[in-house]
CSV table of N, CA, C and O in Angstrom, one decimal:
chain,number,residue,atom,x,y,z
A,1,GLU,N,194.1,-85.4,15.4
A,1,GLU,CA,191.5,-86.0,15.8
A,1,GLU,C,192.3,-86.0,17.4
A,1,GLU,O,191.4,-85.4,17.8
A,2,GLN,N,193.4,-86.4,17.6
A,2,GLN,CA,193.6,-86.4,19.1
A,2,GLN,C,194.0,-84.9,19.8
A,2,GLN,O,193.7,-85.1,21.7
A,3,LEU,N,193.5,-84.0,19.1
A,3,LEU,CA,193.9,-82.6,19.6
A,3,LEU,C,192.4,-82.0,19.8
A,3,LEU,O,191.7,-81.6,20.4
A,4,GLY,N,191.4,-82.9,19.9
A,4,GLY,CA,190.1,-82.6,20.2
A,4,GLY,C,189.4,-81.4,18.5
A,4,GLY,O,188.9,-80.9,19.1
A,5,ILE,N,189.8,-81.4,17.3
A,5,ILE,CA,189.5,-80.8,16.1
A,5,ILE,C,189.6,-81.6,15.0
A,5,ILE,O,190.8,-82.7,15.0
A,6,GLU,N,188.9,-81.1,14.0
A,6,GLU,CA,188.6,-81.7,12.7
A,6,GLU,C,189.5,-81.2,12.0
A,6,GLU,O,189.6,-81.9,10.7
A,7,ASN,N,189.6,-79.9,11.9
A,7,ASN,CA,189.8,-78.8,11.5
A,7,ASN,C,190.8,-77.5,11.2
A,7,ASN,O,191.0,-77.4,12.8
A,8,LEU,N,192.1,-77.8,11.0
A,8,LEU,CA,193.1,-76.8,11.4
A,8,LEU,C,193.7,-76.2,10.2
A,8,LEU,O,193.4,-77.1,8.9
A,9,GLU,N,193.5,-74.6,9.8
A,9,GLU,CA,194.0,-73.8,8.6
A,9,GLU,C,194.0,-72.7,9.2
A,9,GLU,O,194.9,-72.3,10.2
A,10,LEU,N,195.4,-72.4,8.1
A,10,LEU,CA,195.7,-71.2,7.9
A,10,LEU,C,196.1,-71.3,7.1
A,10,LEU,O,196.5,-71.1,5.6
A,11,ASP,N,195.2,-69.8,6.8
A,11,ASP,CA,195.1,-68.8,5.5
A,11,ASP,C,196.2,-67.4,5.7
A,11,ASP,O,196.2,-66.7,6.2
A,12,VAL,N,197.0,-67.8,4.4
A,12,VAL,CA,198.8,-66.6,4.2
A,12,VAL,C,197.7,-65.4,3.6
A,12,VAL,O,197.5,-65.7,3.0
A,13,GLY,N,198.1,-64.5,3.9
A,13,GLY,CA,197.2,-62.8,3.2
A,13,GLY,C,197.9,-62.8,2.5
A,13,GLY,O,199.2,-62.9,2.7
A,14,ASP,N,197.7,-61.5,1.7
A,14,ASP,CA,198.7,-60.3,1.1
A,14,ASP,C,200.3,-60.1,1.1
A,14,ASP,O,201.3,-59.8,1.3
A,15,ASN,N,199.7,-60.0,3.3
A,15,ASN,CA,200.4,-59.6,4.0
A,15,ASN,C,200.3,-60.6,5.1
A,15,ASN,O,199.6,-60.5,5.6
A,16,PRO,N,202.2,-60.4,6.3
A,16,PRO,CA,201.6,-61.2,7.8
A,16,PRO,C,200.3,-60.7,8.7
A,16,PRO,O,199.5,-60.8,9.0
A,17,ALA,N,199.9,-59.4,8.2
A,17,ALA,CA,199.4,-58.3,9.0
A,17,ALA,C,197.7,-59.4,8.7
A,17,ALA,O,196.0,-59.4,9.6
A,18,GLN,N,197.0,-59.9,7.2
A,18,GLN,CA,196.1,-60.4,7.1
A,18,GLN,C,196.0,-62.1,7.4
A,18,GLN,O,194.9,-62.3,6.1
A,19,SER,N,197.3,-62.9,7.7
A,19,SER,CA,196.9,-63.8,8.3
A,19,SER,C,195.8,-64.4,8.5
A,19,SER,O,195.9,-63.5,9.7
A,20,LYS,N,195.8,-65.4,9.0
A,20,LYS,CA,194.8,-66.5,10.0
A,20,LYS,C,195.2,-67.6,9.9
A,20,LYS,O,195.2,-68.8,9.5
A,21,ILE,N,194.9,-68.3,11.5
A,21,ILE,CA,194.6,-69.4,11.7
A,21,ILE,C,193.5,-69.4,12.7
A,21,ILE,O,192.7,-69.1,13.3
A,22,GLY,N,192.9,-71.1,12.2
A,22,GLY,CA,192.0,-71.1,13.4
A,22,GLY,C,191.6,-72.7,13.1
A,22,GLY,O,192.5,-73.4,12.4
A,23,VAL,N,191.1,-73.3,13.8
A,23,VAL,CA,190.6,-74.8,13.8
A,23,VAL,C,189.1,-74.5,15.2
A,23,VAL,O,189.0,-74.1,14.0
A,24,GLY,N,188.4,-76.5,14.0
A,24,GLY,CA,187.1,-76.4,14.3
A,24,GLY,C,186.8,-77.8,14.4
A,24,GLY,O,187.4,-78.2,14.1
A,25,LYS,N,185.1,-78.0,14.4
A,25,LYS,CA,184.8,-79.2,14.9
A,25,LYS,C,183.9,-80.2,15.0
A,25,LYS,O,182.8,-78.0,15.2
A,26,TYR,N,183.1,-80.5,14.6
A,26,TYR,CA,182.2,-80.9,14.5
A,26,TYR,C,181.1,-81.3,15.5
A,26,TYR,O,182.2,-82.2,16.8
A,27,VAL,N,180.4,-80.6,16.7
A,27,VAL,CA,180.0,-80.9,17.4
A,27,VAL,C,179.3,-81.3,17.5
A,27,VAL,O,178.2,-82.0,19.1
A,28,ALA,N,177.6,-81.3,17.0
A,28,ALA,CA,177.0,-82.5,16.6
A,28,ALA,C,177.1,-82.9,15.3
A,28,ALA,O,177.4,-82.0,14.6
A,29,PRO,N,175.8,-83.4,15.3
A,29,PRO,CA,175.5,-84.1,13.6
A,29,PRO,C,174.9,-82.6,13.4
A,29,PRO,O,174.1,-82.5,13.2
A,30,GLY,N,175.8,-82.3,11.0
A,30,GLY,CA,175.2,-80.9,11.8
A,30,GLY,C,175.7,-79.9,12.0
A,30,GLY,O,175.5,-78.6,11.4
A,31,VAL,N,176.5,-79.7,12.6
A,31,VAL,CA,176.8,-78.7,13.5
A,31,VAL,C,178.2,-78.8,13.8
A,31,VAL,O,179.5,-79.4,14.2
A,32,TYR,N,178.8,-77.5,12.6
A,32,TYR,CA,180.0,-77.5,13.2
A,32,TYR,C,181.0,-75.2,13.9
A,32,TYR,O,180.1,-74.8,13.2
A,33,VAL,N,181.7,-75.9,15.4
A,33,VAL,CA,182.0,-74.6,15.4
A,33,VAL,C,183.3,-74.6,15.4
A,33,VAL,O,183.9,-75.4,15.4
A,34,SER,N,183.7,-73.4,14.5
A,34,SER,CA,184.8,-73.2,14.8
A,34,SER,C,185.7,-70.9,15.0
A,34,SER,O,184.2,-70.7,15.7
A,35,THR,N,186.7,-71.7,15.4
A,35,THR,CA,187.6,-69.8,15.8
A,35,THR,C,188.6,-69.9,14.7
A,35,THR,O,189.6,-71.2,14.8
A,36,SER,N,188.5,-68.8,14.7
A,36,SER,CA,190.3,-68.6,14.3
A,36,SER,C,190.4,-67.0,15.0
A,36,SER,O,190.1,-66.0,15.5
A,37,GLN,N,192.4,-66.6,14.7
A,37,GLN,CA,192.7,-65.4,15.1
A,37,GLN,C,193.5,-64.7,14.2
A,37,GLN,O,194.4,-65.6,13.5
A,38,GLN,N,193.4,-64.2,14.2
A,38,GLN,CA,194.2,-63.0,12.8
A,38,GLN,C,196.0,-62.8,13.2
A,38,GLN,O,195.5,-62.8,14.7
A,39,LEU,N,197.0,-62.7,12.7
A,39,LEU,CA,197.8,-63.1,13.0
A,39,LEU,C,199.2,-61.6,12.6
A,39,LEU,O,198.3,-61.1,11.6
A,40,GLY,N,199.4,-61.1,13.2
A,40,GLY,CA,200.2,-59.9,13.3
A,40,GLY,C,199.0,-58.7,13.4
A,40,GLY,O,200.1,-57.0,12.4
A,41,GLY,N,198.1,-58.4,13.6
A,41,GLY,CA,197.6,-57.2,14.3
A,41,GLY,C,196.4,-56.6,13.1
A,41,GLY,O,196.2,-57.7,12.0
A,42,GLY,N,196.5,-55.8,12.9
A,42,GLY,CA,196.2,-54.6,11.8
A,42,GLY,C,194.4,-54.5,12.8
A,42,GLY,O,193.9,-54.9,13.2
A,43,ASN,N,193.8,-54.1,11.6
A,43,ASN,CA,192.2,-54.0,11.4
A,43,ASN,C,191.2,-54.9,10.4
A,43,ASN,O,190.7,-54.3,10.7
A,44,GLY,N,191.8,-55.8,11.1
A,44,GLY,CA,190.7,-57.2,10.6
A,44,GLY,C,189.8,-57.5,11.7
A,44,GLY,O,190.2,-56.6,12.7
A,45,PRO,N,189.7,-58.2,11.5
A,45,PRO,CA,189.0,-59.2,13.1
A,45,PRO,C,189.9,-59.6,14.4
A,45,PRO,O,188.9,-59.7,15.1
A,46,GLY,N,190.8,-59.8,14.3
A,46,GLY,CA,191.3,-59.8,15.9
A,46,GLY,C,190.4,-61.5,15.2
A,46,GLY,O,190.9,-62.3,14.9
A,47,ARG,N,189.6,-61.6,16.5
A,47,ARG,CA,188.8,-63.1,17.3
A,47,ARG,C,187.7,-63.2,16.3
A,47,ARG,O,187.8,-62.4,16.3
A,48,GLU,N,187.7,-64.5,15.5
A,48,GLU,CA,186.2,-64.6,14.9
A,48,GLU,C,185.9,-66.0,16.1
A,48,GLU,O,186.9,-67.4,15.6
A,49,VAL,N,184.4,-66.0,15.6
A,49,VAL,CA,183.5,-67.9,15.9
A,49,VAL,C,182.9,-67.4,15.3
A,49,VAL,O,182.4,-66.8,14.8
A,50,THR,N,182.9,-68.7,14.7
A,50,THR,CA,181.7,-69.3,13.9
A,50,THR,C,180.7,-70.5,13.6
A,50,THR,O,181.4,-71.5,14.4
A,51,VAL,N,179.9,-70.2,13.9
A,51,VAL,CA,178.4,-71.6,14.5
A,51,VAL,C,178.0,-71.9,12.7
A,51,VAL,O,177.8,-71.5,12.2
A,52,GLU,N,178.3,-73.3,12.3
A,52,GLU,CA,177.5,-74.0,10.9
A,52,GLU,C,176.7,-75.1,11.6
A,52,GLU,O,176.8,-76.0,12.6
A,53,TYR,N,175.2,-74.3,10.6
A,53,TYR,CA,173.8,-75.7,10.8
A,53,TYR,C,173.7,-76.1,9.7
A,53,TYR,O,173.4,-75.2,8.8
A,54,GLN,N,173.8,-77.0,9.8
A,54,GLN,CA,173.2,-77.7,8.2
A,54,GLN,C,171.9,-78.4,8.5
A,54,GLN,O,171.4,-78.6,8.9
A,55,LEU,N,170.6,-77.4,7.3
A,55,LEU,CA,169.3,-76.7,7.6
A,55,LEU,C,168.9,-78.4,6.8
A,55,LEU,O,167.7,-78.3,7.2
A,56,GLY,N,169.9,-78.0,5.8
A,56,GLY,CA,168.9,-79.5,4.7
A,56,GLY,C,170.3,-79.9,3.6
A,56,GLY,O,171.0,-79.5,4.3
A,57,ASP,N,170.1,-80.9,2.6
A,57,ASP,CA,171.3,-81.3,2.2
A,57,ASP,C,171.8,-79.7,1.0
A,57,ASP,O,172.8,-79.5,0.9
A,58,ASP,N,170.8,-78.9,0.8
A,58,ASP,CA,171.1,-77.9,0.3
A,58,ASP,C,171.1,-75.8,1.3
A,58,ASP,O,172.0,-76.1,0.2
A,59,TRP,N,170.9,-76.9,1.7
A,59,TRP,CA,171.0,-75.6,2.7
A,59,TRP,C,171.5,-75.1,4.5
A,59,TRP,O,171.9,-76.3,5.0
A,60,GLN,N,171.8,-74.1,4.0
A,60,GLN,CA,173.6,-73.6,5.8
A,60,GLN,C,173.6,-72.9,6.0
A,60,GLN,O,172.5,-71.7,6.2
A,61,LEU,N,173.1,-72.5,8.5
A,61,LEU,CA,173.0,-71.2,8.2
A,61,LEU,C,174.2,-71.5,9.0
A,61,LEU,O,173.9,-72.1,9.4
A,62,LYS,N,175.0,-69.8,8.7
A,62,LYS,CA,176.3,-69.9,9.5
A,62,LYS,C,176.1,-68.4,9.8
A,62,LYS,O,175.5,-68.0,9.8
A,63,ALA,N,176.2,-68.7,12.1
A,63,ALA,CA,176.5,-67.2,12.8
A,63,ALA,C,177.9,-67.0,12.8
A,63,ALA,O,178.8,-68.4,13.2
A,64,SER,N,178.0,-66.0,13.0
A,64,SER,CA,179.9,-65.5,12.7
A,64,SER,C,179.8,-64.4,13.9
A,64,SER,O,179.1,-63.4,14.4
A,65,SER,N,180.5,-64.4,14.8
A,65,SER,CA,181.0,-63.6,15.8
A,65,SER,C,182.8,-62.4,16.2
A,65,SER,O,182.8,-63.7,15.9
A,66,THR,N,183.1,-61.4,16.1
A,66,THR,CA,184.1,-60.7,16.2
A,66,THR,C,184.6,-60.7,17.1
A,66,THR,O,184.0,-60.3,17.7
A,67,ALA,N,186.0,-60.0,18.6
A,67,ALA,CA,186.5,-59.5,18.4
A,67,ALA,C,185.8,-58.2,18.5
A,67,ALA,O,185.6,-57.0,19.2
A,68,ARG,N,185.7,-57.8,17.1
A,68,ARG,CA,185.4,-56.3,17.2
A,68,ARG,C,184.3,-55.9,17.1
A,68,ARG,O,183.3,-54.2,17.2
A,69,GLY,N,182.9,-57.2,17.8
A,69,GLY,CA,182.1,-56.8,18.2
A,69,GLY,C,180.4,-56.6,16.6
A,69,GLY,O,179.6,-57.0,16.3
A,70,ASP,N,181.2,-57.4,15.9
A,70,ASP,CA,181.0,-57.6,14.2
A,70,ASP,C,180.5,-58.6,14.5
A,70,ASP,O,180.6,-59.7,14.3
A,71,ASN,N,179.1,-59.2,14.4
A,71,ASN,CA,178.1,-59.8,14.3
A,71,ASN,C,177.2,-60.1,12.4
A,71,ASN,O,176.6,-59.4,12.2
A,72,GLY,N,177.4,-61.2,12.9
A,72,GLY,CA,176.6,-61.9,11.6
A,72,GLY,C,175.6,-62.7,11.3
A,72,GLY,O,176.3,-64.1,12.3
A,73,VAL,N,173.8,-63.6,10.2
A,73,VAL,CA,174.1,-63.9,10.1
A,73,VAL,C,173.4,-64.4,9.1
A,73,VAL,O,173.1,-63.6,7.9
A,74,ASP,N,174.3,-65.5,8.3
A,74,ASP,CA,173.6,-66.1,6.7
A,74,ASP,C,173.0,-67.1,6.7
A,74,ASP,O,172.8,-68.1,7.4
A,75,ILE,N,171.6,-67.0,5.9
A,75,ILE,CA,171.8,-68.5,5.4
A,75,ILE,C,172.1,-69.1,4.0
A,75,ILE,O,172.3,-67.6,2.5
A,76,VAL,N,172.8,-70.3,3.8
A,76,VAL,CA,173.2,-70.4,2.6
A,76,VAL,C,172.6,-71.2,1.1
A,76,VAL,O,172.5,-72.0,2.2
A,77,TRP,N,172.4,-70.8,0.1
A,77,TRP,CA,171.8,-71.9,0.1
A,77,TRP,C,173.3,-72.6,-1.4
A,77,TRP,O,174.1,-71.9,-1.9
A,78,LYS,N,173.7,-74.2,-1.5
A,78,LYS,CA,174.9,-74.3,-1.8
A,78,LYS,C,174.1,-75.9,-2.9
A,78,LYS,O,173.4,-76.7,-2.5
A,79,LYS,N,174.2,-76.3,-4.1
A,79,LYS,CA,173.9,-76.7,-5.1
A,79,LYS,C,175.2,-77.1,-6.1
A,79,LYS,O,176.4,-75.9,-6.8
A,80,ARG,N,175.9,-79.0,-5.6
A,80,ARG,CA,176.8,-79.2,-6.3
A,80,ARG,C,176.2,-80.1,-7.9
A,80,ARG,O,174.7,-80.6,-7.5
A,81,TYR,N,176.9,-79.4,-8.3
A,81,TYR,CA,176.3,-81.0,-10.2
A,81,TYR,C,176.8,-81.5,-10.5
A,81,TYR,O,178.4,-81.2,-10.2
C-alpha cells in the first residue's frame, strides 16, 4: 500500500516468454485500473492497460488495450452461489 498499488501480480506462463507482471489499484469506488508487462518478449500483447467498472452487484464493464493495438470492451455477468 505504501507503493500506491493494491494488487501486485506475477503470472508465470509455460515458458518465460509467456510470463507477465502487473499492478493495479482502485481509483474510485467500483473503478479498478491495472497495467501489466509481458516478460521475455515473444508474440504476446507486451503492455496492457485494463479498466474495470462495477455496474452493479453482478455486472461489470471491462475495457482493455495493448501496446500491439488490440482493444476490447466486455460486459461481464457474475453470479456467486
